[in-house]
Amino acid sequence: LLLSFPQKPKSELVRTSLRLLTSSAYRLQSECKKTLPVETCPTTDIQLVTQQVIQCAYDIAKAAKQLVTITTKENNN
């Protein structure tokens, strides 16, 4: 998805959505790594990690929806 957008989009809305998408994807990757047996320790709160994963997934979906909405409007104009 990120490859289909220019490196420096002119639209501030697109830049904001891409930043949210990218940062959420990195956060999701980080949170998922916490569930791996190697990194899991007795102090790992799996319920908290699960909530963080859900929030990251929500943010990714939100950013993707924003990008679809923006590009659809731009293409229709």
Tab-separated table of C-alpha atoms in Angstrom:
chain	number	residue	atom	x	y	z
A	1	LEU	CA	0.000	0.000	0.000
A	2	LEU	CA	2.713	2.475	0.931
A	3	LEU	CA	4.506	1.865	-2.345
A	4	SER	CA	1.559	3.259	-4.295
A	5	PHE	CA	1.981	6.737	-2.799
A	6	PRO	CA	4.663	9.281	-3.649
A	7	GLN	CA	7.470	9.771	-1.102
A	8	LYS	CA	6.297	13.321	-0.372
A	9	PRO	CA	2.559	13.593	-1.054
A	10	LYS	CA	1.266	17.117	-1.608
A	11	SER	CA	-1.854	16.563	0.467
A	12	GLU	CA	-1.456	17.032	4.219
A	13	LEU	CA	-4.331	14.600	4.761
A	14	VAL	CA	-2.475	11.909	2.813
A	15	ARG	CA	0.761	12.591	4.721
A	16	THR	CA	-1.073	12.362	8.054
A	17	SER	CA	-2.827	9.127	7.094
A	18	LEU	CA	0.416	7.587	5.832
A	19	ARG	CA	2.197	8.547	9.073
A	20	LEU	CA	-0.602	6.925	11.102
A	21	LEU	CA	-0.497	3.818	8.925
A	22	THR	CA	3.287	3.500	9.158
A	23	SER	CA	3.576	4.183	12.878
A	24	SER	CA	0.698	1.811	13.659
A	25	ALA	CA	2.285	-0.939	11.571
A	26	TYR	CA	5.571	-0.561	13.473
A	27	ARG	CA	3.709	-0.563	16.795
A	28	LEU	CA	1.771	-3.668	15.757
A	29	GLN	CA	4.996	-5.455	14.869
A	30	SER	CA	6.524	-4.494	18.212
A	31	GLU	CA	3.476	-5.619	20.205
A	32	CYS	CA	3.261	-8.926	18.342
A	33	LYS	CA	6.924	-9.639	19.098
A	34	LYS	CA	6.055	-9.457	22.798
A	35	THR	CA	3.918	-12.581	22.390
A	36	LEU	CA	6.791	-14.716	21.098
A	37	PRO	CA	7.964	-17.364	23.579
A	38	VAL	CA	11.537	-16.007	23.537
A	39	GLU	CA	10.417	-12.536	24.608
A	40	THR	CA	7.611	-13.615	26.909
A	41	CYS	CA	8.539	-13.328	30.526
A	42	PRO	CA	6.493	-13.699	33.726
A	43	THR	CA	5.906	-9.947	33.854
A	44	THR	CA	4.387	-9.808	30.334
A	45	ASP	CA	0.731	-8.843	30.634
A	46	ILE	CA	-0.781	-10.747	27.717
A	47	GLN	CA	-4.155	-9.045	28.174
A	48	LEU	CA	-2.507	-5.607	27.856
A	49	VAL	CA	-0.496	-6.728	24.840
A	50	THR	CA	-3.695	-8.055	23.241
A	51	GLN	CA	-5.411	-4.701	23.811
A	52	GLN	CA	-2.438	-2.913	22.240
A	53	VAL	CA	-2.540	-5.232	19.204
A	54	ILE	CA	-6.260	-4.545	18.783
A	55	GLN	CA	-5.648	-0.775	19.020
A	56	CYS	CA	-2.858	-0.961	16.440
A	57	ALA	CA	-5.055	-2.957	14.072
A	58	TYR	CA	-7.827	-0.392	14.517
A	59	ASP	CA	-5.427	2.474	13.764
A	60	ILE	CA	-4.184	0.692	10.637
A	61	ALA	CA	-7.758	0.164	9.424
A	62	LYS	CA	-8.602	3.799	10.180
A	63	ALA	CA	-5.590	5.088	8.242
A	64	ALA	CA	-6.329	2.784	5.308
A	65	LYS	CA	-9.941	3.990	5.213
A	66	GLN	CA	-8.782	7.617	5.271
A	67	LEU	CA	-6.426	6.965	2.361
A	68	VAL	CA	-9.129	5.219	0.335
A	69	THR	CA	-11.564	8.058	1.005
A	70	ILE	CA	-9.022	10.743	0.090
A	71	THR	CA	-7.809	9.061	-3.085
A	72	THR	CA	-11.362	8.245	-4.195
A	73	LYS	CA	-12.367	11.901	-3.793
A	74	GLU	CA	-9.220	13.083	-5.612
A	75	ASN	CA	-9.792	10.674	-8.491
A	76	ASN	CA	-13.424	11.751	-8.856
A	77	ASN	CA	-12.506	15.433	-9.150
